[in-house]
Coordinates of C-alpha atoms in Angstrom, one line a residue:
M1 CA -7.2 1.2 19.5
T2 CA -10.1 3.3 18.5
L3 CA -12.7 1.1 16.8
L4 CA -15.7 2.3 14.8
D5 CA -19.1 0.9 15.3
G6 CA -19.3 -2.8 14.3
I7 CA -15.6 -3.3 14.0
T8 CA -13.8 -5.8 16.3
S9 CA -10.2 -6.6 16.9
R10 CA -8.3 -9.7 17.9
T11 CA -4.8 -11.1 17.8
I12 CA -4.2 -14.5 16.4
D13 CA -1.1 -16.7 16.8
T14 CA 0.4 -17.9 13.5
R15 CA 3.3 -20.2 12.9
R16 CA 5.4 -17.1 12.2
L17 CA 4.3 -14.4 14.7
S18 CA 1.2 -12.9 16.5
V19 CA -0.9 -10.9 14.1
G20 CA -3.5 -8.3 14.8
I21 CA -6.6 -8.3 12.6
L22 CA -9.9 -6.3 12.4
E23 CA -13.2 -7.9 11.5
R24 CA -16.8 -7.0 11.5
A25 CA -19.2 -8.2 14.3
G26 CA -21.6 -10.6 12.7
D27 CA -19.4 -11.6 9.7
D28 CA -19.7 -15.4 9.1
P29 CA -16.4 -17.3 9.2
A30 CA -18.1 -19.8 6.9
T31 CA -18.5 -17.2 4.2
P32 CA -17.2 -18.7 0.9
A33 CA -13.9 -17.6 -0.6
E34 CA -15.6 -15.7 -3.4
R35 CA -17.1 -13.3 -0.9
T36 CA -14.1 -13.0 1.4
V37 CA -12.0 -9.8 1.1
V38 CA -8.7 -9.2 2.9
L39 CA -7.4 -5.7 3.3
V40 CA -3.6 -5.0 3.5
H41 CA -2.5 -1.5 4.6
G42 CA 0.5 0.5 3.5
N43 CA 3.6 2.0 5.0
V44 CA 3.2 4.1 8.2
S45 CA -0.4 3.0 8.8
S46 CA -2.3 0.0 10.0
S47 CA -5.6 -1.9 9.7
L48 CA -7.3 1.0 11.4
F49 CA -7.3 2.9 8.1
W50 CA -9.7 0.5 6.6
Q51 CA -12.6 0.8 9.1
E52 CA -14.9 3.1 7.2
I53 CA -14.8 1.0 4.1
M54 CA -15.3 -2.1 6.2
Q55 CA -18.5 -0.6 7.6
D56 CA -19.7 0.2 4.1
L57 CA -19.3 -3.3 2.4
P58 CA -22.4 -5.5 2.2
S59 CA -23.2 -7.7 5.2
D60 CA -22.9 -10.9 3.3
V61 CA -19.2 -10.2 2.4
R62 CA -16.6 -11.3 5.0
V63 CA -14.0 -8.6 5.4
I64 CA -10.7 -8.9 7.3
A65 CA -8.0 -6.2 7.7
V66 CA -4.6 -7.4 8.7
D67 CA -1.8 -5.6 10.4
L68 CA 1.7 -6.1 8.9
R69 CA 4.6 -6.8 11.2
G70 CA 5.8 -3.7 13.0
F71 CA 2.4 -2.0 12.5
G72 CA -0.9 -1.9 14.4
S73 CA -1.1 -4.7 17.0
T74 CA 1.1 -7.2 15.1
E75 CA 4.5 -8.1 16.6
N76 CA 7.3 -5.7 15.7
A77 CA 9.5 -8.6 14.6
P78 CA 12.5 -7.4 12.5
I79 CA 12.2 -7.3 8.7
D80 CA 14.7 -8.9 6.4
A81 CA 14.6 -6.5 3.6
T82 CA 16.9 -8.6 1.4
R83 CA 13.7 -10.7 0.8
G84 CA 11.8 -7.7 -0.5
V85 CA 8.3 -7.7 1.0
R86 CA 8.3 -11.5 1.4
D87 CA 8.4 -11.2 5.2
F88 CA 5.1 -9.4 4.9
S89 CA 3.6 -11.6 2.3
D90 CA 4.7 -14.8 4.2
D91 CA 3.1 -13.4 7.4
L92 CA -0.1 -12.7 5.5
F93 CA -0.1 -16.3 4.2
A94 CA 0.4 -17.6 7.7
T95 CA -2.4 -15.4 8.9
L96 CA -4.9 -16.7 6.3
E97 CA -3.7 -20.2 7.0
S98 CA -4.5 -19.8 10.7
L99 CA -7.9 -18.5 9.7
G100 CA -8.6 -21.4 7.4
I101 CA -8.8 -19.2 4.3
P102 CA -7.0 -20.9 1.4
A103 CA -7.7 -18.1 -1.1
A104 CA -9.5 -14.7 -1.0
H105 CA -9.8 -11.4 -2.8
L106 CA -6.8 -9.3 -1.7
V107 CA -6.8 -5.5 -1.5
G108 CA -3.4 -3.8 -1.1
W109 CA -2.8 -0.1 -0.5
S110 CA 0.5 1.6 -1.4
M111 CA 3.2 -0.7 0.1
G112 CA 0.4 -3.2 0.7
G113 CA -0.1 -3.3 -3.1
G114 CA 3.4 -4.6 -3.4
V115 CA 2.7 -7.2 -0.6
V116 CA -0.4 -8.6 -2.4
M117 CA 1.4 -8.7 -5.7
Q118 CA 4.2 -10.7 -4.1
Y119 CA 1.6 -12.9 -2.4
A120 CA 0.0 -13.6 -5.8
L121 CA 3.4 -14.7 -7.1
D122 CA 3.6 -17.3 -4.3
H123 CA 0.0 -18.4 -3.6
P124 CA -3.4 -18.6 -5.2
V125 CA -5.6 -15.5 -5.1
L126 CA -9.1 -14.8 -6.4
S127 CA -8.5 -11.2 -7.4
L128 CA -6.1 -8.3 -6.7
T129 CA -7.2 -4.7 -6.0
L130 CA -4.2 -2.4 -6.1
Q131 CA -4.9 1.0 -4.5
A132 CA -2.2 3.6 -5.2
P133 CA 0.3 0.7 -5.2
V134 CA 4.1 0.9 -5.1
S135 CA 5.5 0.4 -8.6
P136 CA 6.1 -3.2 -9.5
Y137 CA 9.8 -2.2 -9.7
G138 CA 10.0 -0.7 -6.2
F139 CA 10.3 2.8 -4.8
G140 CA 12.9 5.0 -6.4
G141 CA 16.1 4.4 -8.3
T142 CA 14.8 2.9 -11.6
R143 CA 14.2 4.0 -15.2
R144 CA 10.8 3.7 -16.9
D145 CA 11.6 0.1 -18.0
G146 CA 12.5 -0.9 -14.4
S147 CA 16.3 -1.0 -14.9
R148 CA 18.2 0.1 -11.8
L149 CA 20.1 3.4 -12.0
T150 CA 23.0 2.3 -9.9
D151 CA 24.5 -1.0 -8.6
D152 CA 23.9 0.0 -5.0
D153 CA 20.4 1.7 -5.5
A154 CA 21.6 5.0 -4.3
G155 CA 18.9 7.3 -3.0
T156 CA 16.5 4.5 -2.0
G157 CA 15.7 2.7 1.2
G158 CA 16.0 3.5 4.9
G159 CA 18.6 6.3 4.5
G160 CA 16.0 8.5 2.9
A161 CA 13.7 8.8 5.8
N162 CA 13.4 12.1 7.5
P163 CA 14.9 11.7 11.0
D164 CA 12.6 14.3 12.6
F165 CA 9.5 12.4 11.2
V166 CA 10.9 9.2 12.6
Q167 CA 11.4 10.8 16.0
R168 CA 7.9 12.2 16.0
L169 CA 6.5 8.7 15.3
T170 CA 8.5 7.4 18.2
D171 CA 7.3 10.3 20.4
R172 CA 3.7 9.7 19.3
D173 CA 3.3 13.3 18.2
T174 CA -0.3 14.2 17.4
T175 CA 0.2 17.9 16.8
D176 CA 0.4 19.7 13.4
E177 CA 3.0 22.2 14.6
A178 CA 5.7 20.9 12.2
Q179 CA 5.6 19.8 8.6
T180 CA 7.3 16.6 9.7
S181 CA 4.6 15.6 12.2
P182 CA 2.5 12.6 11.3
R183 CA -0.6 14.7 11.2
S184 CA 1.0 17.2 8.8
V185 CA 2.4 14.3 6.7
F186 CA -1.1 12.8 6.5
R187 CA -2.6 16.0 5.3
S188 CA 0.1 16.7 2.7
G189 CA 0.9 13.2 1.6
Y190 CA -1.9 10.8 2.2
V191 CA -4.9 12.8 1.0
S192 CA -5.5 15.7 -1.4
G193 CA -6.1 19.3 -0.1
G194 CA -9.9 18.8 -0.5
Y195 CA -10.2 16.0 2.0
A196 CA -12.2 16.9 5.1
G197 CA -13.0 13.6 6.8
E198 CA -14.2 13.4 10.4
N199 CA -11.8 10.6 11.5
E200 CA -8.4 12.3 11.1
D201 CA -7.5 11.6 14.7
L202 CA -8.0 7.9 14.0
W203 CA -5.9 8.0 10.9
V204 CA -3.1 9.7 12.9
E205 CA -3.5 7.1 15.6
S206 CA -3.0 4.4 13.0
M207 CA 0.2 6.1 11.7
L208 CA 1.5 6.2 15.3
T209 CA 1.3 2.4 15.6
T210 CA 4.4 2.2 13.4
S211 CA 7.3 0.6 15.2
T212 CA 10.5 2.5 15.0
A213 CA 12.5 -0.3 16.7
E214 CA 15.6 -1.5 14.9
G215 CA 14.6 -3.7 12.0
N216 CA 11.2 -2.0 11.5
Y217 CA 10.6 1.6 10.3
P218 CA 12.5 3.0 8.5
G219 CA 15.5 0.6 8.2
D220 CA 19.2 1.1 7.8
G221 CA 21.2 2.8 5.1
V222 CA 24.8 2.6 3.8
A223 CA 27.2 5.2 2.4
S224 CA 27.4 5.5 -1.3
D225 CA 29.7 7.1 -3.8
N226 CA 26.7 7.9 -5.9
W227 CA 24.4 10.9 -5.4
P228 CA 22.8 11.6 -3.0
G229 CA 25.4 9.8 -0.9
F230 CA 23.5 6.9 0.6
A231 CA 22.1 3.6 -0.6
A232 CA 19.8 0.8 0.5
G233 CA 20.4 -1.3 3.6
T234 CA 19.3 -4.8 4.4
I235 CA 16.8 -4.4 7.2
G236 CA 13.6 -2.5 7.8
V237 CA 10.5 -1.3 6.0
L238 CA 11.9 1.2 3.4
N239 CA 14.6 -1.2 2.2
T240 CA 12.0 -3.8 1.4
M241 CA 10.9 -1.6 -1.5
S242 CA 14.4 -0.8 -2.8
P243 CA 14.8 -2.1 -6.4
K244 CA 17.8 -4.0 -5.0
H245 CA 15.4 -6.3 -3.2
F246 CA 12.0 -5.8 -4.8
D247 CA 10.6 -6.6 -8.2
V248 CA 7.2 -8.1 -8.7
S249 CA 6.9 -7.4 -12.4
A250 CA 6.8 -11.2 -12.9
I251 CA 3.0 -11.0 -12.2
V252 CA 2.8 -10.7 -16.0
Q253 CA 3.7 -14.4 -16.2
L254 CA 1.2 -15.6 -13.6
S255 CA -0.9 -18.6 -14.7
P256 CA -3.8 -18.5 -14.0
K257 CA -4.1 -14.7 -13.9
P258 CA -6.4 -13.3 -11.3
P259 CA -8.4 -10.2 -12.4
I260 CA -6.8 -6.9 -11.3
L261 CA -8.4 -3.6 -10.3
W262 CA -6.0 -0.7 -10.2
I263 CA -7.5 2.4 -8.5
H264 CA -5.5 5.6 -7.9
G265 CA -5.8 9.4 -7.8
T266 CA -4.4 12.0 -10.1
A267 CA -3.2 14.1 -7.1
D268 CA -1.2 11.4 -5.3
A269 CA 1.9 13.0 -3.8
I270 CA 3.5 9.7 -2.9
V271 CA 3.1 7.3 -5.8
S272 CA 3.4 9.5 -8.9
D273 CA 5.6 10.1 -11.9
T274 CA 6.5 13.3 -10.0
S275 CA 6.6 12.0 -6.4
F276 CA 7.5 14.3 -3.6
F277 CA 8.9 11.3 -1.8
D278 CA 11.3 10.4 -4.6
L279 CA 14.8 11.8 -3.9
N280 CA 15.6 12.1 -7.6
Y281 CA 12.5 14.2 -8.2
L282 CA 13.3 16.4 -5.2
G283 CA 16.8 16.8 -6.6
Q284 CA 15.3 17.8 -9.9
L285 CA 13.3 20.5 -8.1
G286 CA 16.4 21.7 -6.3
V287 CA 15.1 20.6 -2.9
V288 CA 18.0 18.1 -2.5
P289 CA 21.2 19.8 -3.6
G290 CA 23.8 18.4 -6.1
W291 CA 21.4 16.6 -8.4
P292 CA 23.5 15.1 -11.2
G293 CA 20.8 15.5 -13.9
A294 CA 18.1 13.4 -15.6
D295 CA 20.6 11.3 -17.5
V296 CA 22.1 10.0 -14.2
A297 CA 19.2 10.3 -11.7
P298 CA 15.9 10.7 -13.4
A299 CA 12.7 10.8 -11.4
Q300 CA 11.0 7.4 -11.2
E301 CA 7.9 7.2 -13.4
M302 CA 6.0 5.2 -10.9
V303 CA 2.4 5.4 -12.3
S304 CA 3.7 4.9 -15.9
Q305 CA 5.7 1.8 -14.8
T306 CA 2.6 0.3 -13.2
R307 CA 0.6 1.0 -16.3
D308 CA 3.2 -0.6 -18.5
V309 CA 3.3 -3.8 -16.4
L310 CA -0.5 -4.0 -16.2
D311 CA -0.7 -3.4 -20.0
A312 CA 1.7 -6.4 -20.4
Y313 CA -0.5 -8.4 -18.0
R314 CA -3.5 -7.6 -20.1
A315 CA -1.7 -8.4 -23.4
A316 CA -0.7 -11.8 -21.8
G317 CA -4.4 -12.7 -21.3
G318 CA -5.1 -11.1 -17.9
S319 CA -8.1 -8.9 -17.0
V320 CA -7.2 -5.4 -15.8
T321 CA -9.5 -2.5 -14.9
E322 CA -8.0 0.9 -14.2
V323 CA -9.9 3.5 -12.3
E324 CA -8.4 6.9 -12.1
L325 CA -10.0 9.5 -9.8
E326 CA -9.5 13.1 -10.7
G327 CA -8.1 15.3 -7.9
V328 CA -7.8 12.4 -5.4
G329 CA -4.6 11.8 -3.4
H330 CA -3.0 8.6 -2.0
A331 CA -6.1 7.3 -0.3
P332 CA -9.1 6.8 -2.6
H333 CA -10.9 4.7 -0.1
L334 CA -11.0 7.7 2.3
E335 CA -11.6 10.5 -0.2
R336 CA -14.0 8.7 -2.5
P337 CA -15.4 5.8 -0.5
A338 CA -18.5 5.3 -2.8
E339 CA -16.4 5.0 -5.9
F340 CA -13.9 2.7 -4.2
R341 CA -16.7 0.5 -2.9
Q342 CA -18.4 0.2 -6.2
A343 CA -15.1 -0.6 -8.0
L344 CA -14.1 -3.2 -5.4
L345 CA -17.5 -4.9 -5.5
A346 CA -17.3 -5.1 -9.3
A347 CA -13.8 -6.4 -9.1
I348 CA -14.8 -9.3 -6.8
G349 CA -17.9 -10.1 -8.9
Y350 CA -20.2 -9.4 -6.1
L351 CA -23.7 -10.7 -6.8
G352 CA -25.5 -9.7 -3.7
T353 CA -27.4 -6.4 -3.0
P354 CA -27.2 -4.3 -6.2
V355 CA -24.9 -1.3 -6.1
D356 CA -25.6 2.0 -7.8
P357 CA -25.7 1.1 -11.6
A358 CA -24.5 4.5 -12.8
P359 CA -20.7 5.1 -12.7
P360 CA -19.8 8.2 -10.6
T361 CA -18.8 11.2 -12.6
E362 CA -15.5 11.6 -10.8
A363 CA -14.3 8.2 -11.7
I364 CA -12.7 7.6 -15.1
I365 CA -12.5 3.9 -16.0
L366 CA -9.6 4.1 -18.5
R367 CA -9.3 0.4 -19.4
S368 CA -11.4 -2.6 -18.7
A369 CA -10.6 -5.7 -20.8
D370 CA -10.3 -9.4 -20.6

């Protein structure tokens, strides 16, 4: 692995599997929970993606980035998708248990947002930061209210993965010669067109840690009589987020309710009300032929669903802050690290070295209420 200055890696044995984590040299294991931050990556990535923000956080904050199973340096144990993302969240609990951390501030990106929401349903947390999170109702196949479009969740899960992209992950393709190469997908899907970071090779390296062994990415699919002809399977990464298996909207009923920060960009190509990774939206655009129409297969309103659930969380007594970044893609922590850092430190109630008091002009805090 390529590690940036001050970042260290190790593998720890838990009661479930061996887990890779990144830490910062000099962080104190005795740091209290209220200043401990745990970072959880998303799909087709790893803890390597968090390194820049790890470097930027104050020295008296303990920060740990965890590799989910089948990513980074964690074991590629098979994933039982019928449990939703619980294999991931249970692994995370076992990891923090091994580290002697009973509770912490959890940060989840994309699929990792779903993992930390599931974690909060099962275990105490101090706060949740959701960066471009998967909708609380899963990925694909639902109406605005979260109701499933079909009994078999057609068009969701492992069958929707592009086979050439999967093969290029397996082959560890680092080129940009095809639209389906990991590097091209990073540029078109993970960040907006204005991103010009110096560590793109590292982000591609992180994507290429994805295990494509059976039971990992992408997972299986089954034939369906419903458009587009396949439905969710039972193993692997993409099936964990099928609405057949995944629904964390019950966070509205949590008691006590940890404060939530939701940070996302307006130019996100993956998690959006018009997602280019949603088969129904691609059908609406004519990219996938035979689309049966919006009455049968509407595009999933992912951002609106998240806002609806978090509005309900707030109405039920929870504290929610939404930060929307204009023109930013799926990775605010890469594209706008200063804004992300400021929002995160505010979310965890950091009382150490003051951060810039003036809000950045690019960040729009839409709602902040207790």
